[in-house]
Amino acid sequence: MAEASVPVADPRAPQTGSAETNPFQAVTLFFDRAADQIGLGDEMREILRTSYRELTVQVPVRMDDGRLEVFTGYRVQHNAARGPYKGGIRYHPDADIDEVRALAALMTWKTALVDVPFGGAKGGVQCDAREMSVGERQRLTRRFTNSISYLLGINRDIPAPDVNTDAQTMAWMMDAYSARYGYTPAIVTGKPIELGGSLGRDAATGRGVVYCLAEAARDHGIELDGTTVAVQGFGNVGSWVARLAPELGCRVIAVSDVRGGIVSHDGLDIAAIARHEAESGSVVDAPGTEPLTNEELLELEVDVLVPAALDRVIHRGNAERVRAKVVMEAANHPVTPDADDVLEAAGIVVVPDILANAGGVTVSYFEWVQNIQQFRWEEEQVNAELHKRMKAAWATTHARATADAIPLRLAAFSIAVERVERADKLRGYAS
Ligand code: NAD
């Protein structure tokens, strides 16, 4: 099928705010620091600072009450030198072009750092999915998929779940795409198992965070037995971190969601909280726990803090009150650049998002491989391969940080930018 002409990203597009408030400017700042660190040439800087392609679409949806509501959706493709574009789809009122751009660029650096053969992309629809019925969400998903479908392809661009989207959303996306182009399970990852999803994908991001925590603790001399952990967010990523961290001997003492948090200094019974959340829709008021706010959770005296909800939750205004020894960035971009500097000066180990939460895209890669080969792996194999890749990514990043005496984030970005630069040069995009 011939490719329709599509708009090209305008690098001069106006951006508001600063790196502290604008996520794309923040990710660009992290990139610039890495570019300076490795002495990246001007041509490559120009290519890698902006997205390759950005599509904005209207998503008209007939709501249950008969009204037509017109949402705005985005698919941003940042770089595909190392493989097809890859990145999740987010449904959130704050999903604007700068947020989606930032997350697309982070995907390029993440896939390069964990060395899976993908580039970086992200999508989003600006909507409050939690206020929408299942039927409305399904109609939104199908319309959005149709609108961006000519950018997608199993060797071109492969979406996945993100905030407020899940395996069911991916099933609708796959069905909408397959209705047009023929049965194509590999077009999305994070699907239900019955439709070609991978065993272990649901837990993969959280499991990867926990694997990475084990490595970070060992190399930083932190004893994990009895270590206290607080997790912000109890969705896909946060709930799996909370469930799996106790396997390392950690005690999870606080968790939260959009409605608020709960704490128990003796340690939370995560299975009981998951049941309470499934019944009531929130972790709040789980039996045997004390309430606390999301802000208080971030400032708790714990060994390990895991922001696993939204971006920019640790910022200039609260960074000095963070008391953890380690911050595992399970969410994307939870720490602003100013806050990053404050945490660094305080000697807090910050394990950056492109490393800590890369387990999701790693198992998405395994899912794509399984779909293409039409062969299902055992869950043990998925987890063992994930473990191997997370350990390797940690070891490479930690070794660079130690050798160059730089923070983990700068080391991770430097390695990722070098890999993408190499691929872009081999393809002949720049010298
Ligand atoms: P999710 O929608 O499953 O869960 C989000 C959680 O955050 C929910 O518990 C929600 O209640 C909570 N939350 C929302 N707004 C909040 C607020 N203002 N304060 C506190 N909590 C709030 O999303 P997810 O897939 O778990 O993603 C969480 C983060 O992890 C995002 O930054 C996402 O980009 C990142 N991430 C996800 C994956 C993945 O595989 N799902 C992979 C890599 C990174």
XYZ file of C-alpha atoms and ligand atoms in Angstrom:
475
model
C 0.000 0.000 0.000
C 1.367 3.431 -0.920
C 2.170 5.622 2.047
C 0.041 8.740 2.352
C 1.931 11.985 2.691
C 2.250 12.983 6.334
C 3.244 16.162 8.136
C 6.878 16.519 9.166
C 7.764 17.775 12.638
C 8.483 21.462 12.802
C 11.517 21.874 15.065
C 10.628 25.546 15.435
C 7.199 24.741 16.861
C 6.617 27.030 19.851
C 7.173 25.521 23.251
C 6.062 27.034 26.474
C 7.651 27.053 29.904
C 11.079 25.842 30.954
C 12.780 22.479 31.396
C 11.306 22.473 34.893
C 7.717 22.692 33.644
C 7.821 21.467 30.050
C 8.588 17.737 29.724
C 9.960 18.009 26.192
C 12.386 20.741 27.202
C 13.454 18.596 30.149
C 14.145 15.533 28.004
C 15.982 17.775 25.520
C 18.114 19.102 28.381
C 19.007 15.534 29.441
C 19.865 14.804 25.786
C 21.993 17.978 25.469
C 23.964 17.072 28.594
C 24.697 13.623 27.106
C 25.545 15.151 23.724
C 28.098 17.427 25.443
C 29.442 14.504 27.467
C 30.151 12.379 24.379
C 31.065 15.281 22.065
C 28.198 14.653 19.640
C 28.564 16.517 16.327
C 26.224 19.321 15.244
C 24.501 17.366 12.460
C 23.540 14.513 14.740
C 22.408 16.965 17.436
C 20.059 18.580 14.970
C 18.602 15.234 13.915
C 18.180 13.846 17.420
C 16.862 16.933 19.243
C 13.484 16.833 17.479
C 10.939 14.250 16.365
C 11.058 12.739 12.897
C 7.295 12.917 12.441
C 4.353 14.235 14.461
C 0.724 13.582 13.664
C -2.185 15.370 15.364
C -5.639 13.981 14.713
C -9.215 14.797 15.533
C -10.952 11.939 17.343
C -14.734 12.478 17.188
C -16.632 10.117 19.478
C -20.404 9.653 19.880
C -20.892 9.635 23.650
C -23.492 7.497 25.410
C -25.798 10.495 25.923
C -25.911 11.187 22.165
C -23.471 14.143 22.165
C -20.525 14.210 19.770
C -17.281 14.953 21.572
C -14.167 15.794 19.550
C -10.925 14.745 21.248
C -7.356 15.482 20.120
C -4.946 12.608 19.576
C -1.222 12.430 18.802
C 1.299 9.968 17.477
C 4.877 11.191 17.622
C 7.696 9.211 16.002
C 11.057 10.361 17.309
C 13.686 8.112 15.732
C 13.756 4.741 13.987
C 17.450 4.291 13.149
C 17.665 1.095 15.248
C 14.295 -0.429 14.287
C 10.558 0.280 13.999
C 9.071 3.045 16.131
C 7.848 1.726 19.480
C 5.941 3.337 22.311
C 2.760 3.354 24.343
C -0.565 5.136 23.983
C -1.707 7.287 26.898
C -5.243 8.520 27.628
C -4.990 11.542 29.941
C -6.281 15.136 30.159
C -2.652 16.410 30.234
C -1.507 14.436 27.172
C -0.467 17.377 24.979
C 2.075 17.561 22.171
C 5.018 18.441 24.449
C 4.316 15.535 26.782
C 3.927 13.064 23.920
C 7.087 14.434 22.234
C 9.041 14.038 25.448
C 7.842 10.474 25.962
C 8.615 9.570 22.315
C 12.211 10.771 22.692
C 12.558 8.865 25.983
C 11.494 5.704 24.113
C 14.327 6.160 21.604
C 16.863 6.363 24.425
C 15.250 3.517 26.374
C 15.151 1.022 23.493
C 18.766 1.878 22.685
C 19.901 1.484 26.306
C 18.338 -1.978 26.731
C 19.436 -2.790 23.201
C 16.142 -3.956 21.699
C 15.830 -3.367 17.931
C 13.286 -0.554 18.069
C 13.190 3.205 17.794
C 11.056 5.563 19.851
C 7.478 6.812 19.561
C 4.546 7.702 21.787
C 0.851 8.372 21.377
C -1.830 10.009 23.405
C -5.401 11.155 23.405
C -6.337 14.121 25.566
C -9.329 12.748 27.474
C -10.437 11.735 30.933
C -10.753 8.005 30.256
C -11.729 7.277 33.853
C -14.953 9.249 33.315
C -15.803 7.390 30.088
C -17.876 4.206 29.728
C -16.394 1.037 28.226
C -18.362 1.678 25.029
C -17.063 5.253 24.759
C -13.480 4.102 25.323
C -13.846 1.403 22.690
C -15.239 3.881 20.113
C -12.442 6.350 20.944
C -9.788 3.657 20.559
C -11.115 2.410 17.210
C -11.419 5.920 15.768
C -7.944 6.915 16.984
C -6.428 3.690 15.605
C -8.028 4.280 12.190
C -6.738 7.858 12.163
C -3.117 6.906 12.849
C -3.167 3.506 11.117
C -1.260 4.608 8.027
C 1.730 5.413 10.257
C 1.631 1.976 11.887
C 2.964 -1.390 10.707
C 4.752 -4.355 12.249
C 7.994 -3.108 10.690
C 7.066 0.557 10.994
C 5.443 1.530 14.309
C 4.083 -0.712 17.083
C 2.020 0.832 19.939
C 1.614 -0.542 23.492
C -0.333 0.348 26.666
C 0.516 3.265 28.943
C -1.391 5.375 31.468
C -5.139 4.560 31.408
C -4.799 2.059 28.551
C -4.464 -1.683 29.047
C -4.614 -5.106 27.359
C -8.273 -4.531 26.425
C -7.354 -1.253 24.709
C -4.656 -3.106 22.748
C -7.206 -5.781 21.734
C -9.450 -3.047 20.264
C -6.472 -1.451 18.500
C -5.417 -4.782 17.015
C -8.963 -5.501 15.874
C -9.419 -2.065 14.276
C -6.083 -2.363 12.463
C -6.724 -5.990 11.430
C -10.171 -5.108 10.020
C -8.412 -2.820 7.578
C -5.130 -4.600 6.850
C -5.803 -8.288 7.711
C -5.020 -10.239 10.882
C -1.966 -8.536 12.422
C -1.339 -9.440 16.080
C 2.206 -7.983 16.011
C 0.805 -4.486 15.365
C 0.531 -3.826 19.118
C 2.112 -5.318 22.224
C 0.613 -5.697 25.681
C -2.329 -7.634 24.220
C -4.427 -10.157 26.154
C -2.779 -13.612 26.177
C -5.714 -15.037 24.161
C -4.923 -12.664 21.291
C -1.189 -13.276 21.144
C -0.021 -11.388 24.213
C 3.138 -12.583 25.936
C 3.117 -14.385 29.227
C 4.810 -12.079 31.700
C 4.089 -8.813 29.816
C 1.587 -7.556 32.382
C 4.153 -7.719 35.194
C 7.191 -6.897 33.026
C 7.689 -3.196 33.781
C 7.326 -3.681 37.537
C 9.437 -6.849 37.451
C 12.143 -4.978 35.558
C 12.121 -2.230 38.205
C 12.622 -4.864 40.901
C 15.432 -6.627 38.982
C 17.115 -3.261 38.565
C 16.671 -2.409 42.251
C 18.467 -5.643 43.169
C 21.423 -4.671 40.963
C 21.500 -1.070 42.193
C 21.383 -2.125 45.843
C 24.242 -4.611 45.393
C 26.491 -2.116 43.598
C 25.721 0.658 46.084
C 26.184 -1.535 49.145
C 22.544 -1.386 50.290
C 21.279 -4.408 52.221
C 17.812 -5.248 50.864
C 16.615 -7.407 53.724
C 14.167 -5.233 55.664
C 14.656 -2.263 53.336
C 11.595 0.010 53.369
C 9.875 0.965 50.111
C 7.168 3.504 49.186
C 5.415 3.257 45.819
C 3.427 6.107 44.277
C 0.812 4.745 41.836
C -0.938 1.392 42.050
C -1.630 0.794 38.358
C 0.136 -1.645 36.083
C 3.659 -0.625 37.075
C 3.238 0.352 40.726
C 1.107 -2.603 41.754
C 3.632 -5.074 40.324
C 6.546 -3.309 42.012
C 4.646 -3.528 45.309
C 3.856 -7.204 44.765
C 7.377 -8.240 43.704
C 9.646 -6.073 45.897
C 8.996 -8.280 48.969
C 10.673 -11.147 47.040
C 13.942 -9.218 47.551
C 13.262 -9.031 51.294
C 11.962 -5.427 51.113
C 9.069 -4.147 53.229
C 6.590 -2.038 51.258
C 5.220 0.446 53.790
C 3.272 2.897 51.586
C 1.374 2.890 48.291
C -1.002 5.381 46.648
C -3.178 6.105 43.665
C -4.890 9.171 42.235
C -7.281 9.304 45.233
C -4.565 9.241 47.909
C -2.183 6.978 49.785
C -1.962 4.521 52.670
C 0.861 3.637 55.042
C 1.664 0.955 57.599
C 5.126 1.032 59.155
C 4.968 -2.711 59.850
C 4.604 -3.337 56.116
C 1.514 -3.535 53.917
C -0.266 -6.745 52.959
C -0.128 -6.087 49.212
C -2.384 -9.000 48.220
C -5.102 -7.698 50.589
C -4.676 -4.147 49.248
C -4.950 -5.402 45.660
C -8.240 -7.113 46.574
C -9.507 -3.937 48.277
C -8.498 -1.894 45.204
C -10.243 -4.315 42.834
C -13.463 -4.051 44.868
C -13.493 -0.329 45.699
C -11.486 1.184 42.832
C -8.816 2.612 45.149
C -6.173 1.623 47.687
C -7.550 4.302 50.014
C -9.195 2.981 53.218
C -7.664 -0.495 52.908
C -8.141 -2.180 56.336
C -5.275 -1.880 58.796
C -3.651 1.156 57.124
C -3.304 4.859 57.903
C -4.091 7.492 55.257
C -1.464 9.820 53.791
C -1.387 12.142 50.802
C 0.596 11.585 47.625
C 2.831 14.510 48.610
C 3.518 12.987 52.039
C 4.348 9.636 50.453
C 7.155 11.210 48.420
C 8.649 12.697 51.588
C 8.443 9.573 53.764
C 11.572 8.348 55.505
C 12.090 5.189 53.440
C 15.125 3.535 51.870
C 13.623 3.248 48.393
C 11.120 5.595 46.774
C 9.375 4.403 43.612
C 7.381 7.057 41.732
C 5.216 4.885 39.446
C 2.358 7.216 38.483
C 2.891 10.413 36.508
C 5.685 12.707 35.399
C 7.256 15.661 37.286
C 6.067 14.611 40.757
C 9.503 15.332 42.270
C 10.306 18.934 41.402
C 12.147 22.022 42.560
C 9.512 22.590 45.269
C 9.752 19.242 47.079
C 13.091 17.648 46.092
C 14.842 18.825 49.246
C 12.297 16.943 51.337
C 12.930 13.558 49.675
C 14.581 11.355 52.302
C 15.031 8.074 50.405
C 18.481 6.621 49.667
C 17.394 5.393 46.233
C 14.779 6.746 43.817
C 13.719 4.189 41.207
C 12.063 6.038 38.314
C 9.340 3.525 37.474
C 7.219 6.269 35.880
C 8.496 8.213 32.905
C 10.100 11.566 33.778
C 8.997 11.687 37.432
C 11.987 13.881 38.427
C 12.451 17.340 36.894
C 15.968 18.559 35.981
C 16.178 20.961 38.956
C 15.038 18.197 41.309
C 17.552 15.835 39.730
C 20.354 18.243 40.652
C 19.061 18.517 44.227
C 18.867 14.719 44.653
C 22.334 14.305 43.144
C 23.799 16.902 45.535
C 22.133 15.079 48.449
C 23.826 11.818 47.435
C 20.537 10.091 46.576
C 20.932 7.404 43.922
C 18.465 8.108 41.097
C 17.983 5.163 38.742
C 16.704 6.868 35.577
C 13.450 5.973 33.844
C 15.097 4.827 30.603
C 16.813 2.121 32.647
C 14.478 1.419 35.587
C 11.241 1.001 33.621
C 12.694 -0.575 30.464
C 11.327 -4.013 31.379
C 8.017 -3.193 29.689
C 9.446 -2.456 26.284
C 11.846 -5.385 26.636
C 8.993 -7.875 27.033
C 7.041 -5.986 24.349
C 9.979 -6.865 22.112
C 9.641 -10.534 23.154
C 5.897 -10.358 22.398
C 6.553 -8.940 18.923
C 9.137 -11.681 18.281
C 6.665 -14.373 19.415
C 3.909 -12.944 17.181
C 6.185 -12.859 14.148
C 7.425 -16.395 14.817
C 3.919 -17.561 15.815
C 5.506 -19.376 18.746
C 4.678 -18.810 22.422
C 7.447 -18.733 25.026
C 7.048 -20.122 28.555
C 6.767 -17.442 31.253
C 10.030 -18.675 32.831
C 11.831 -18.002 29.547
C 10.311 -14.500 29.294
C 11.383 -13.637 32.844
C 14.850 -15.155 32.431
C 15.490 -13.189 29.212
C 14.152 -10.035 30.873
C 16.447 -10.558 33.847
C 19.452 -11.010 31.565
C 18.753 -7.796 29.664
C 18.008 -5.675 32.746
C 21.225 -6.892 34.400
C 23.232 -6.102 31.265
C 21.702 -2.619 30.920
C 22.374 -1.898 34.600
C 25.966 -3.174 34.385
C 26.761 -1.080 31.294
C 25.216 2.038 32.807
C 26.812 1.618 36.228
C 30.220 0.923 34.684
C 30.021 4.109 32.582
C 28.839 6.176 35.555
C 31.706 4.873 37.661
C 34.391 5.218 34.970
C 33.411 8.795 34.064
C 32.338 9.806 37.592
C 28.938 10.967 36.325
C 25.349 10.360 37.505
C 23.483 7.279 36.281
C 21.111 9.374 34.142
C 23.951 11.045 32.256
C 25.657 7.668 31.794
C 22.445 6.047 30.523
C 21.686 8.871 28.084
C 25.309 8.916 26.879
C 25.254 5.188 26.054
C 21.858 5.463 24.353
C 22.779 8.526 22.280
C 26.029 6.861 21.144
C 24.095 3.787 19.953
C 21.511 5.801 18.041
C 24.218 8.031 16.566
C 26.067 4.953 15.331
C 22.920 3.525 13.689
C 21.998 6.871 12.101
C 25.519 7.233 10.712
C 25.613 3.678 9.360
C 22.344 4.383 7.561
C 23.911 7.473 6.033
C 21.774 10.187 7.656
C 24.728 12.249 8.828
C 28.482 12.064 8.934
P -1.768 2.955 34.988
O -2.807 3.804 34.342
O -1.935 1.482 34.994
O -1.597 3.413 36.537
C -1.345 4.733 36.908
C -1.458 4.809 38.431
O -1.129 6.145 38.847
C -2.867 4.541 38.960
O -2.791 3.863 40.201
C -3.426 5.957 39.177
O -4.454 5.997 40.141
C -2.175 6.657 39.664
N -2.252 8.108 39.480
C -2.776 8.802 38.439
N -2.698 10.125 38.682
C -2.105 10.251 39.878
C -1.758 11.374 40.667
N -2.012 12.619 40.252
N -1.155 11.136 41.856
C -0.910 9.876 42.266
N -1.218 8.776 41.575
C -1.823 8.986 40.396
O -0.382 3.387 34.326
P 0.971 2.538 34.263
O 0.979 1.781 32.987
O 1.192 1.850 35.553
O 2.049 3.712 34.084
C 2.585 4.421 35.210
C 3.852 5.136 34.767
O 4.797 4.166 34.287
C 3.708 6.138 33.614
O 4.656 7.178 33.790
C 4.067 5.320 32.406
O 4.488 6.117 31.311
C 5.204 4.498 32.976
N 5.507 3.261 32.230
C 4.552 2.323 32.011
C 4.896 1.151 31.336
C 3.918 0.038 31.130
O 4.339 -1.031 30.652
N 2.665 0.181 31.472
C 6.203 0.986 30.870
C 7.155 1.953 31.124
C 6.794 3.104 31.812
